[in-house]
Amino acid sequence: MFNWNPTAITFIGYLVLMSALGFIAWYYTRNFNDYVLGGRRLGAVVTALSVGASDMSGWLLMGVPGAVYVSGISESWMPIGLTIGTYLNWKIVAARLRVYTEVEHNALTLPDFFTHRFGDTSKLLRIIAATVILIFFTIYCASGMVAGARLFENTFNLDYGTAVWIGAAATILYVYIGGFLAVSWTDAIQASLMCAALVIVPFVVMNDVGGYTASMDAVRSIDPKLLNILTGQSFIGVVSLMAWGLGYFGQPHILVRFMATKSIKALPNACRISIMWMIFCLTGAVMVGLFGLVYFTQHPDQGAAVVQNHERVFIVLSQILFNPWVAGILLSAILAAVMSTLSCQLLVCSSTLTQDFYRSILRPGAKQRELLWFGRSMVLLVAVVAIIIAQDPNSLVLSLVSYAWAGFGAAFGPVIIMSLWWKRMTRNGALAGMVVGAATVLIWHQFAWFGLYEIVPGFLFGLVAIVVFSLIGEKPSEQMEKNFDFVVRTVRGA
């Protein structure tokens, strides 16, 4: 039965606000280009916060605290790797991708960019890239559905199956209506809320336990190894966690933010804002898990839900330690994390189906209005498929994310980096890198050889494939080399 309480009312108010932004964005969405890239007019602040929010899905407030709750700060290797990877992504990829996608026929999607960058008239590169996006993003979207369902399940006392559908509907509404602008504007608000929640909650928990010193002493009394960053971590384990940072170079929902920035001159400020935001959020997530362990050790009668599923630690702490009205706002931070990433993923899938299949293969002459409405219908289709995958209530958010993250990182990461920095790269190199990277992740995930995270071999084998197949084939065309040189000069002169 639906439970109306201050927390639920605050929660619903937040949903109404996000939906309202979708309707406002509708006014500014005139055509398909606006729907998928917002007319390339995002400023530094919105770009920075949108990159962060689209990246940090429900795993930030559920997966990371849950992992630290169980294993201690040895799980911090992943946040460290993510921070380094984010910084390198801004420095290596952002500016060149922004310029290159505009130079190459104003490319709207990554498959679109790859096709024009390498002059692929066969459309094979477009089809393979689009297929990779649809496979891994459907899994990624499912992780967002699971996180949202858990939140609605706890907040409104709903059964899991109903919670999945209701949680998804909140995001689908504003993506369907407002497209890229709605997603970006809501991302900025959601990123701010996420950061505030991840500063406030660990601080209040720490204060309740008796302060920082008392909290750390309590952790040591539970198990001193919890404060050892190497506890339980082998060399391969550390490499696997740090390797999450490699994934940034191939995440379509993050890279599209770079493509939509109004100018490369806005990128340095956006980079600084994004890195600071990330440091605050990831540090807060680790502290929630660590201090949450102390709290529930001291109050075992209040931790039944956390014992049942450790990824609920942030949710339960918010409900126990805060006024119901404040708890509603804090729980909205989880919804913000879920909605921001899920909305980006739904939009990228929709853009891919519309631009790279429907417009490029099935209906080359389709008008803007037709493309716009087809794109909206694809948002609904992808969402339904993801909801079906998310029906298993035992799915762990972090495990779903790790699989999809590795898939994108290995399939697209090497291709993106080399296409922006190596003039000699060819279409065959791009095809080989993409296929080898994705196939390695799919196979390695099944066998889990050496306990090594599949993104590592996938990324390395993808790089090797790009170099080998580019060198054994014909050189790039003169026009490809001219475009490459123009991009390099433009970025250097900015």
Tab-separated table of C-alpha atoms in Angstrom:
chain	number	residue	atom	x	y	z
A	1	MET	CA	0.000	0.000	0.000
A	2	PHE	CA	1.256	3.459	-0.901
A	3	ASN	CA	2.669	5.228	2.145
A	4	TRP	CA	2.048	8.987	2.217
A	5	ASN	CA	4.486	10.626	4.643
A	6	PRO	CA	6.711	13.734	4.708
A	7	THR	CA	9.553	11.832	3.042
A	8	ALA	CA	7.313	10.609	0.258
A	9	ILE	CA	5.768	14.046	-0.292
A	10	THR	CA	9.198	15.700	-0.550
A	11	PHE	CA	10.276	12.948	-2.893
A	12	ILE	CA	7.291	13.458	-5.165
A	13	GLY	CA	7.858	17.225	-5.168
A	14	TYR	CA	11.330	16.595	-6.552
A	15	LEU	CA	9.911	14.392	-9.316
A	16	VAL	CA	7.437	17.110	-10.260
A	17	LEU	CA	10.265	19.668	-10.491
A	18	MET	CA	12.303	17.454	-12.826
A	19	SER	CA	9.281	16.794	-15.008
A	20	ALA	CA	8.570	20.538	-15.187
A	21	LEU	CA	12.077	21.131	-16.541
A	22	GLY	CA	11.303	18.589	-19.239
A	23	PHE	CA	8.308	20.623	-20.365
A	24	ILE	CA	10.371	23.820	-20.397
A	25	ALA	CA	13.039	22.107	-22.510
A	26	TRP	CA	10.273	21.034	-24.902
A	27	TYR	CA	9.895	24.691	-25.884
A	28	TYR	CA	13.557	24.929	-26.929
A	29	THR	CA	13.641	21.586	-28.748
A	30	ARG	CA	12.842	22.497	-32.340
A	31	ASN	CA	14.344	19.592	-34.263
A	32	PHE	CA	16.153	16.279	-33.963
A	33	ASN	CA	19.554	17.969	-33.637
A	34	ASP	CA	18.265	19.864	-30.599
A	35	TYR	CA	16.793	16.669	-29.186
A	36	VAL	CA	20.084	14.738	-29.222
A	37	LEU	CA	22.752	17.470	-28.693
A	38	GLY	CA	20.892	20.557	-27.529
A	39	GLY	CA	22.237	22.622	-30.410
A	40	ARG	CA	25.800	22.388	-28.997
A	41	ARG	CA	25.268	25.274	-26.594
A	42	LEU	CA	26.106	23.987	-23.100
A	43	GLY	CA	28.158	26.331	-20.890
A	44	ALA	CA	31.049	25.336	-18.614
A	45	VAL	CA	29.035	24.823	-15.410
A	46	VAL	CA	26.232	22.808	-16.987
A	47	THR	CA	28.741	20.764	-18.997
A	48	ALA	CA	30.812	19.975	-15.900
A	49	LEU	CA	27.872	19.019	-13.699
A	50	SER	CA	26.172	17.130	-16.499
A	51	VAL	CA	29.331	15.078	-17.111
A	52	GLY	CA	29.489	14.228	-13.406
A	53	ALA	CA	25.807	13.456	-12.989
A	54	SER	CA	25.568	11.369	-16.150
A	55	ASP	CA	28.597	9.389	-14.985
A	56	MET	CA	27.680	8.773	-11.352
A	57	SER	CA	24.591	6.598	-11.430
A	58	GLY	CA	22.900	4.837	-8.536
A	59	TRP	CA	26.121	2.989	-7.764
A	60	LEU	CA	27.609	6.228	-6.339
A	61	LEU	CA	25.136	6.359	-3.449
A	62	MET	CA	24.416	2.633	-3.280
A	63	GLY	CA	27.177	0.542	-4.827
A	64	VAL	CA	30.239	2.362	-3.480
A	65	PRO	CA	28.967	2.832	0.113
A	66	GLY	CA	27.831	-0.792	0.085
A	67	ALA	CA	31.225	-2.067	-1.063
A	68	VAL	CA	33.069	0.012	1.563
A	69	TYR	CA	30.581	-1.128	4.227
A	70	VAL	CA	31.605	-4.719	3.541
A	71	SER	CA	35.330	-4.411	2.759
A	72	GLY	CA	36.563	-1.079	4.138
A	73	ILE	CA	38.645	1.566	2.406
A	74	SER	CA	40.420	-1.013	0.258
A	75	GLU	CA	37.483	-0.357	-2.087
A	76	SER	CA	38.805	3.211	-2.498
A	77	TRP	CA	41.084	2.095	-5.301
A	78	MET	CA	38.110	2.330	-7.638
A	79	PRO	CA	37.260	5.976	-6.754
A	80	ILE	CA	40.957	6.840	-7.120
A	81	GLY	CA	41.060	5.256	-10.566
A	82	LEU	CA	37.830	7.014	-11.553
A	83	THR	CA	39.164	10.421	-10.531
A	84	ILE	CA	42.361	9.954	-12.524
A	85	GLY	CA	40.413	8.631	-15.501
A	86	THR	CA	38.019	11.587	-15.432
A	87	TYR	CA	40.880	14.098	-15.411
A	88	LEU	CA	42.636	12.374	-18.318
A	89	ASN	CA	39.383	12.196	-20.273
A	90	TRP	CA	38.965	15.966	-20.009
A	91	LYS	CA	42.575	16.563	-21.012
A	92	ILE	CA	42.982	13.970	-23.762
A	93	VAL	CA	39.535	13.657	-25.329
A	94	ALA	CA	37.238	16.627	-24.613
A	95	ALA	CA	38.574	19.421	-26.839
A	96	ARG	CA	39.556	17.305	-29.829
A	97	LEU	CA	36.269	15.384	-29.804
A	98	ARG	CA	34.280	18.630	-29.616
A	99	VAL	CA	36.032	20.051	-32.682
A	100	TYR	CA	36.312	16.805	-34.624
A	101	THR	CA	32.616	15.908	-34.397
A	102	GLU	CA	31.669	19.317	-35.783
A	103	VAL	CA	34.240	19.080	-38.571
A	104	GLU	CA	33.031	15.617	-39.570
A	105	HIS	CA	29.591	16.550	-40.916
A	106	ASN	CA	28.382	17.801	-37.524
A	107	ALA	CA	28.278	14.238	-36.202
A	108	LEU	CA	25.512	13.722	-33.625
A	109	THR	CA	26.513	10.301	-32.278
A	110	LEU	CA	29.726	8.315	-31.847
A	111	PRO	CA	28.837	5.891	-34.691
A	112	ASP	CA	28.146	8.971	-36.819
A	113	PHE	CA	31.576	10.383	-35.931
A	114	PHE	CA	33.404	7.109	-36.603
A	115	THR	CA	31.693	6.768	-39.988
A	116	HIS	CA	32.719	10.225	-41.202
A	117	ARG	CA	36.120	10.278	-39.484
A	118	PHE	CA	37.222	7.175	-41.414
A	119	GLY	CA	35.189	7.691	-44.592
A	120	ASP	CA	33.326	4.414	-44.168
A	121	THR	CA	30.912	4.163	-47.099
A	122	SER	CA	30.046	0.554	-46.270
A	123	LYS	CA	28.237	1.639	-43.046
A	124	LEU	CA	29.743	-1.387	-41.318
A	125	LEU	CA	31.542	0.750	-38.754
A	126	ARG	CA	28.316	2.583	-37.961
A	127	ILE	CA	26.337	-0.628	-37.562
A	128	ILE	CA	28.877	-2.327	-35.287
A	129	ALA	CA	29.333	0.766	-33.113
A	130	ALA	CA	25.579	1.232	-32.813
A	131	THR	CA	25.117	-2.445	-31.922
A	132	VAL	CA	27.732	-2.207	-29.157
A	133	ILE	CA	25.942	0.847	-27.751
A	134	LEU	CA	22.562	-0.855	-27.722
A	135	ILE	CA	23.841	-4.089	-26.127
A	136	PHE	CA	25.811	-2.541	-23.288
A	137	PHE	CA	23.529	0.432	-22.677
A	138	THR	CA	20.534	-1.817	-22.263
A	139	ILE	CA	22.437	-3.584	-19.470
A	140	TYR	CA	23.534	-0.220	-18.058
A	141	CYS	CA	19.977	1.102	-18.147
A	142	ALA	CA	18.858	-1.993	-16.262
A	143	SER	CA	21.260	-1.095	-13.434
A	144	GLY	CA	19.558	2.284	-13.155
A	145	MET	CA	16.166	0.616	-13.076
A	146	VAL	CA	17.317	-1.657	-10.224
A	147	ALA	CA	18.667	1.269	-8.194
A	148	GLY	CA	15.487	3.280	-8.755
A	149	ALA	CA	13.298	0.323	-7.825
A	150	ARG	CA	15.178	-0.197	-4.549
A	151	LEU	CA	14.631	3.444	-3.708
A	152	PHE	CA	10.891	3.413	-4.448
A	153	GLU	CA	10.591	0.061	-2.708
A	154	ASN	CA	12.006	1.506	0.534
A	155	THR	CA	10.411	4.951	0.319
A	156	PHE	CA	6.860	3.941	-0.561
A	157	ASN	CA	6.725	0.356	0.752
A	158	LEU	CA	6.001	-0.957	-2.731
A	159	ASP	CA	6.735	-4.442	-4.005
A	160	TYR	CA	9.846	-4.621	-6.198
A	161	GLY	CA	8.031	-5.302	-9.477
A	162	THR	CA	5.786	-2.247	-9.120
A	163	ALA	CA	8.704	-0.107	-7.939
A	164	VAL	CA	10.686	-0.869	-11.107
A	165	TRP	CA	7.952	0.509	-13.352
A	166	ILE	CA	7.207	3.582	-11.246
A	167	GLY	CA	10.885	4.463	-10.806
A	168	ALA	CA	11.515	4.205	-14.528
A	169	ALA	CA	8.462	6.298	-15.411
A	170	ALA	CA	9.849	9.307	-13.527
A	171	THR	CA	12.899	9.450	-15.799
A	172	ILE	CA	11.222	8.451	-19.028
A	173	LEU	CA	8.796	11.378	-18.810
A	174	TYR	CA	11.269	14.239	-18.984
A	175	VAL	CA	13.619	12.483	-21.432
A	176	TYR	CA	10.721	11.745	-23.759
A	177	ILE	CA	9.494	15.326	-23.631
A	178	GLY	CA	12.594	17.521	-23.429
A	179	GLY	CA	15.452	15.489	-24.877
A	180	PHE	CA	19.058	16.596	-24.412
A	181	LEU	CA	18.339	20.020	-22.914
A	182	ALA	CA	16.017	18.547	-20.300
A	183	VAL	CA	18.626	15.915	-19.462
A	184	SER	CA	21.426	18.488	-19.170
A	185	TRP	CA	19.453	21.008	-17.096
A	186	THR	CA	18.208	18.369	-14.712
A	187	ASP	CA	21.735	16.936	-14.519
A	188	ALA	CA	23.033	20.258	-13.178
A	189	ILE	CA	20.432	20.260	-10.387
A	190	GLN	CA	20.867	16.574	-9.689
A	191	ALA	CA	24.667	16.827	-9.501
A	192	SER	CA	24.379	19.610	-6.934
A	193	LEU	CA	21.933	17.573	-4.859
A	194	MET	CA	24.115	14.462	-5.014
A	195	CYS	CA	27.183	16.368	-3.838
A	196	ALA	CA	25.309	18.036	-0.969
A	197	ALA	CA	23.873	14.710	0.203
A	198	LEU	CA	27.271	13.004	0.141
A	199	VAL	CA	28.750	15.777	2.275
A	200	ILE	CA	25.876	16.009	4.778
A	201	VAL	CA	25.121	12.326	5.446
A	202	PRO	CA	28.638	11.132	6.418
A	203	PHE	CA	29.128	14.282	8.518
A	204	VAL	CA	25.900	13.666	10.489
A	205	VAL	CA	26.663	9.952	10.923
A	206	MET	CA	30.174	10.786	12.124
A	207	ASN	CA	28.795	13.335	14.576
A	208	ASP	CA	26.243	10.840	15.904
A	209	VAL	CA	28.985	8.288	16.527
A	210	GLY	CA	31.035	10.865	18.448
A	211	GLY	CA	33.160	12.746	15.939
A	212	TYR	CA	35.906	11.874	13.498
A	213	THR	CA	38.397	10.465	16.006
A	214	ALA	CA	35.768	8.357	17.755
A	215	SER	CA	34.485	7.100	14.406
A	216	MET	CA	37.922	6.023	13.237
A	217	ASP	CA	38.643	4.382	16.581
A	218	ALA	CA	35.356	2.520	16.309
A	219	VAL	CA	36.303	1.268	12.835
A	220	ARG	CA	39.615	-0.010	14.220
A	221	SER	CA	37.807	-1.765	17.050
A	222	ILE	CA	35.622	-3.582	14.529
A	223	ASP	CA	38.598	-4.605	12.393
A	224	PRO	CA	41.848	-2.609	11.958
A	225	LYS	CA	42.191	-4.006	8.450
A	226	LEU	CA	39.181	-1.952	7.359
A	227	LEU	CA	41.427	1.132	7.373
A	228	ASN	CA	44.217	-0.521	5.401
A	229	ILE	CA	43.856	0.349	1.736
A	230	LEU	CA	45.672	-2.850	0.770
A	231	THR	CA	43.581	-5.204	2.906
A	232	GLY	CA	42.367	-8.129	0.887
A	233	GLN	CA	43.729	-6.609	-2.303
A	234	SER	CA	46.194	-8.424	-4.506
A	235	PHE	CA	48.143	-6.648	-7.219
A	236	ILE	CA	45.554	-7.810	-9.736
A	237	GLY	CA	42.772	-6.594	-7.463
A	238	VAL	CA	44.251	-3.093	-7.244
A	239	VAL	CA	44.815	-2.994	-11.005
A	240	SER	CA	41.229	-4.110	-11.615
A	241	LEU	CA	39.765	-1.404	-9.375
A	242	MET	CA	42.031	1.338	-10.732
A	243	ALA	CA	41.197	0.217	-14.261
A	244	TRP	CA	37.690	1.579	-13.890
A	245	GLY	CA	39.313	4.868	-14.898
A	246	LEU	CA	40.001	3.447	-18.363
A	247	GLY	CA	36.286	3.232	-18.957
A	248	TYR	CA	35.818	6.982	-19.238
A	249	PHE	CA	37.385	7.170	-22.678
A	250	GLY	CA	34.597	5.063	-24.162
A	251	GLN	CA	31.389	6.058	-22.367
A	252	PRO	CA	28.985	7.505	-24.997
A	253	HIS	CA	26.765	9.258	-22.423
A	254	ILE	CA	29.806	11.156	-21.074
A	255	LEU	CA	31.520	11.831	-24.403
A	256	VAL	CA	28.349	13.342	-25.847
A	257	ARG	CA	28.620	16.104	-23.210
A	258	PHE	CA	31.957	17.138	-24.688
A	259	MET	CA	30.367	17.156	-28.131
A	260	ALA	CA	27.560	19.447	-26.926
A	261	THR	CA	29.743	22.125	-25.286
A	262	LYS	CA	29.266	25.522	-26.893
A	263	SER	CA	33.006	26.149	-27.260
A	264	ILE	CA	36.300	24.457	-26.438
A	265	LYS	CA	37.166	27.620	-24.502
A	266	ALA	CA	34.616	26.555	-21.887
A	267	LEU	CA	36.329	23.205	-21.309
A	268	PRO	CA	39.173	24.223	-18.899
A	269	ASN	CA	36.712	25.698	-16.368
A	270	ALA	CA	34.373	22.764	-16.868
A	271	CYS	CA	37.246	20.385	-16.144
A	272	ARG	CA	38.098	22.101	-12.850
A	273	ILE	CA	34.475	22.113	-11.692
A	274	SER	CA	33.995	18.486	-12.685
A	275	ILE	CA	37.086	17.222	-10.853
A	276	MET	CA	36.249	19.084	-7.634
A	277	TRP	CA	32.689	17.776	-7.750
A	278	MET	CA	33.946	14.249	-8.248
A	279	ILE	CA	36.420	14.392	-5.359
A	280	PHE	CA	33.707	15.582	-2.948
A	281	CYS	CA	31.213	12.959	-4.121
A	282	LEU	CA	33.513	9.939	-4.137
A	283	THR	CA	35.081	10.814	-0.785
A	284	GLY	CA	31.603	11.225	0.680
A	285	ALA	CA	30.464	7.887	-0.723
A	286	VAL	CA	33.417	6.099	0.874
A	287	MET	CA	32.753	7.796	4.224
A	288	VAL	CA	29.065	6.838	4.148
A	289	GLY	CA	30.036	3.177	3.898
A	290	LEU	CA	32.741	3.399	6.550
A	291	PHE	CA	30.823	5.419	9.146
A	292	GLY	CA	27.643	3.514	8.327
A	293	LEU	CA	29.389	0.316	9.380
A	294	VAL	CA	30.224	1.896	12.743
A	295	TYR	CA	26.679	3.144	13.241
A	296	PHE	CA	24.984	-0.189	12.522
A	297	THR	CA	27.543	-2.071	14.590
A	298	GLN	CA	26.561	0.143	17.528
A	299	HIS	CA	22.834	-0.066	16.649
A	300	PRO	CA	22.323	-3.599	15.289
A	301	ASP	CA	18.586	-3.403	15.869
A	302	GLN	CA	18.319	-0.714	13.180
A	303	GLY	CA	20.360	-2.426	10.490
A	304	ALA	CA	18.212	-5.354	9.371
A	305	ALA	CA	17.625	-3.884	5.918
A	306	VAL	CA	21.365	-3.240	5.484
A	307	VAL	CA	22.249	-6.773	6.552
A	308	GLN	CA	19.817	-8.035	3.944
A	309	ASN	CA	21.362	-5.839	1.228
A	310	HIS	CA	24.469	-3.761	2.002
A	311	GLU	CA	23.739	-1.373	-0.887
A	312	ARG	CA	20.908	0.124	1.188
A	313	VAL	CA	23.263	1.719	3.751
A	314	PHE	CA	22.761	5.311	2.483
A	315	ILE	CA	18.988	4.861	2.278
A	316	VAL	CA	18.611	3.499	5.799
A	317	LEU	CA	20.938	6.094	7.360
A	318	SER	CA	18.949	8.894	5.724
A	319	GLN	CA	15.685	7.497	7.051
A	320	ILE	CA	16.957	6.957	10.591
A	321	LEU	CA	19.060	10.048	11.308
A	322	PHE	CA	17.141	12.831	9.609
A	323	ASN	CA	13.832	14.600	9.883
A	324	PRO	CA	11.396	12.959	7.424
A	325	TRP	CA	11.281	16.110	5.289
A	326	VAL	CA	15.075	16.260	5.084
A	327	ALA	CA	15.220	12.516	4.480
A	328	GLY	CA	13.000	13.019	1.461
A	329	ILE	CA	15.505	15.469	0.010
A	330	LEU	CA	18.447	13.177	0.753
A	331	LEU	CA	16.737	10.176	-0.788
A	332	SER	CA	16.018	12.340	-3.788
A	333	ALA	CA	19.804	12.440	-4.242
A	334	ILE	CA	19.729	8.728	-5.036
A	335	LEU	CA	16.929	9.314	-7.477
A	336	ALA	CA	18.988	12.185	-8.914
A	337	ALA	CA	21.924	9.833	-9.451
A	338	VAL	CA	19.693	7.216	-11.033
A	339	MET	CA	17.701	9.626	-13.184
A	340	SER	CA	20.698	11.619	-14.420
A	341	THR	CA	22.572	8.594	-15.723
A	342	LEU	CA	19.538	6.666	-16.891
A	343	SER	CA	18.213	9.673	-18.797
A	344	CYS	CA	21.530	10.087	-20.624
A	345	GLN	CA	21.643	6.418	-21.499
A	346	LEU	CA	18.087	6.336	-22.789
A	347	LEU	CA	18.786	9.391	-24.919
A	348	VAL	CA	22.005	7.935	-26.367
A	349	CYS	CA	20.201	4.682	-27.243
A	350	SER	CA	17.375	6.643	-28.815
A	351	SER	CA	19.840	8.797	-30.778
A	352	THR	CA	21.690	5.715	-31.981
A	353	LEU	CA	18.562	3.914	-33.140
A	354	THR	CA	17.276	7.031	-34.859
A	355	GLN	CA	20.457	8.483	-36.398
A	356	ASP	CA	22.488	5.344	-37.063
A	357	PHE	CA	19.784	2.874	-38.086
A	358	TYR	CA	16.583	4.675	-39.033
A	359	ARG	CA	17.997	7.819	-40.669
A	360	SER	CA	21.189	6.370	-42.135
A	361	ILE	CA	19.878	3.005	-43.331
A	362	LEU	CA	16.086	2.803	-43.386
A	363	ARG	CA	14.891	6.379	-44.047
A	364	PRO	CA	17.712	8.590	-45.391
A	365	GLY	CA	15.193	11.220	-46.467
A	366	ALA	CA	13.312	11.441	-43.181
A	367	LYS	CA	12.321	14.959	-42.122
A	368	GLN	CA	13.307	16.516	-38.791
A	369	ARG	CA	9.850	16.166	-37.250
A	370	GLU	CA	9.679	12.487	-38.197
A	371	LEU	CA	13.126	11.877	-36.676
A	372	LEU	CA	12.159	13.749	-33.532
A	373	TRP	CA	9.112	11.597	-32.882
A	374	PHE	CA	10.861	8.384	-33.857
A	375	GLY	CA	13.577	9.264	-31.345
A	376	ARG	CA	10.981	9.763	-28.628
A	377	SER	CA	9.378	6.411	-29.405
A	378	MET	CA	12.788	4.731	-29.135
A	379	VAL	CA	13.173	6.118	-25.613
A	380	LEU	CA	10.080	4.132	-24.657
A	381	LEU	CA	11.246	0.970	-26.423
A	382	VAL	CA	14.691	0.881	-24.799
A	383	ALA	CA	13.179	1.652	-21.400
A	384	VAL	CA	10.779	-1.284	-21.605
A	385	VAL	CA	13.578	-3.706	-22.533
A	386	ALA	CA	15.721	-2.435	-19.628
A	387	ILE	CA	12.790	-2.797	-17.223
A	388	ILE	CA	12.366	-6.421	-18.260
A	389	ILE	CA	16.069	-7.105	-17.549
A	390	ALA	CA	15.757	-5.365	-14.174
A	391	GLN	CA	12.919	-7.591	-12.969
A	392	ASP	CA	15.306	-9.708	-10.876
A	393	PRO	CA	15.199	-8.135	-7.373
A	394	ASN	CA	18.512	-9.768	-6.451
A	395	SER	CA	20.485	-7.850	-9.078
A	396	LEU	CA	23.371	-5.863	-7.627
A	397	VAL	CA	23.733	-2.382	-9.089
A	398	LEU	CA	27.532	-2.368	-9.089
A	399	SER	CA	27.867	-5.716	-10.880
A	400	LEU	CA	25.558	-4.616	-13.707
A	401	VAL	CA	27.402	-1.312	-14.064
A	402	SER	CA	30.840	-2.953	-14.079
A	403	TYR	CA	29.921	-5.181	-17.028
A	404	ALA	CA	28.526	-2.362	-19.164
A	405	TRP	CA	31.317	0.023	-18.132
A	406	ALA	CA	33.953	-2.479	-19.264
A	407	GLY	CA	32.124	-3.091	-22.531
A	408	PHE	CA	32.119	0.563	-23.512
A	409	GLY	CA	35.586	1.255	-22.179
A	410	ALA	CA	37.170	-1.557	-24.185
A	411	ALA	CA	35.091	-1.242	-27.360
A	412	PHE	CA	35.191	2.546	-27.750
A	413	GLY	CA	37.975	3.831	-25.489
A	414	PRO	CA	40.968	2.815	-27.640
A	415	VAL	CA	39.118	3.812	-30.830
A	416	ILE	CA	38.292	7.276	-29.471
A	417	ILE	CA	41.801	7.995	-28.214
A	418	MET	CA	43.585	6.768	-31.325
A	419	SER	CA	41.128	8.437	-33.718
A	420	LEU	CA	41.819	11.785	-32.028
A	421	TRP	CA	45.593	11.423	-31.659
A	422	TRP	CA	46.899	9.126	-34.433
A	423	LYS	CA	46.681	10.354	-38.006
A	424	ARG	CA	47.635	6.952	-39.461
A	425	MET	CA	44.580	5.176	-38.020
A	426	THR	CA	42.214	3.678	-40.605
A	427	ARG	CA	38.698	2.342	-40.825
A	428	ASN	CA	39.890	-1.254	-40.614
A	429	GLY	CA	41.862	-0.378	-37.495
A	430	ALA	CA	38.750	1.147	-35.927
A	431	LEU	CA	36.646	-1.894	-36.818
A	432	ALA	CA	39.228	-4.317	-35.454
A	433	GLY	CA	39.711	-2.344	-32.235
A	434	MET	CA	35.993	-2.131	-31.602
A	435	VAL	CA	35.250	-5.799	-32.282
A	436	VAL	CA	38.280	-7.136	-30.422
A	437	GLY	CA	37.668	-4.873	-27.421
A	438	ALA	CA	33.986	-5.792	-27.107
A	439	ALA	CA	34.550	-9.507	-27.756
A	440	THR	CA	37.332	-9.668	-25.169
A	441	VAL	CA	35.029	-8.189	-22.516
A	442	LEU	CA	32.206	-10.584	-23.346
A	443	ILE	CA	34.483	-13.646	-23.246
A	444	TRP	CA	36.663	-12.592	-20.304
A	445	HIS	CA	33.591	-11.787	-18.226
A	446	GLN	CA	32.362	-15.351	-18.596
A	447	PHE	CA	35.608	-16.987	-17.480
A	448	ALA	CA	37.020	-14.299	-15.136
A	449	TRP	CA	40.612	-15.369	-15.810
A	450	PHE	CA	43.112	-14.432	-13.074
A	451	GLY	CA	40.381	-12.403	-11.353
A	452	LEU	CA	41.314	-9.473	-13.610
A	453	TYR	CA	38.607	-6.946	-14.495
A	454	GLU	CA	37.729	-7.519	-18.148
A	455	ILE	CA	38.257	-3.901	-19.157
A	456	VAL	CA	42.046	-4.302	-18.816
A	457	PRO	CA	42.582	-7.029	-21.425
A	458	GLY	CA	39.773	-5.599	-23.534
A	459	PHE	CA	41.372	-2.156	-23.670
A	460	LEU	CA	44.894	-3.493	-24.334
A	461	PHE	CA	43.843	-5.979	-27.010
A	462	GLY	CA	41.716	-3.288	-28.644
A	463	LEU	CA	44.714	-0.937	-28.850
A	464	VAL	CA	46.894	-3.639	-30.368
A	465	ALA	CA	44.221	-4.500	-32.939
A	466	ILE	CA	43.896	-0.842	-33.981
A	467	VAL	CA	47.620	-0.446	-34.558
A	468	VAL	CA	48.093	-3.757	-36.380
A	469	PHE	CA	45.124	-3.461	-38.740
A	470	SER	CA	45.812	0.203	-39.467
A	471	LEU	CA	49.431	-0.462	-40.442
A	472	ILE	CA	48.795	-3.486	-42.650
A	473	GLY	CA	46.174	-1.693	-44.750
A	474	GLU	CA	46.126	1.355	-47.002
A	475	LYS	CA	46.987	4.754	-45.604
A	476	PRO	CA	44.231	7.237	-44.713
A	477	SER	CA	42.956	9.419	-47.537
A	478	GLU	CA	44.291	12.908	-48.097
A	479	GLN	CA	41.017	14.430	-46.865
A	480	MET	CA	41.169	12.411	-43.642
A	481	GLU	CA	44.681	13.692	-42.998
A	482	LYS	CA	43.651	17.292	-43.749
A	483	ASN	CA	40.743	17.071	-41.296
A	484	PHE	CA	43.045	15.630	-38.635
A	485	ASP	CA	45.554	18.454	-39.085
A	486	PHE	CA	42.776	21.067	-38.951
A	487	VAL	CA	41.488	19.695	-35.651
A	488	VAL	CA	44.977	19.709	-34.135
A	489	ARG	CA	45.586	23.324	-35.231
A	490	THR	CA	42.188	24.457	-33.938
A	491	VAL	CA	42.678	22.928	-30.489
A	492	ARG	CA	46.212	24.256	-30.164
A	493	GLY	CA	45.115	27.729	-31.178
A	494	ALA	CA	42.201	27.889	-28.737
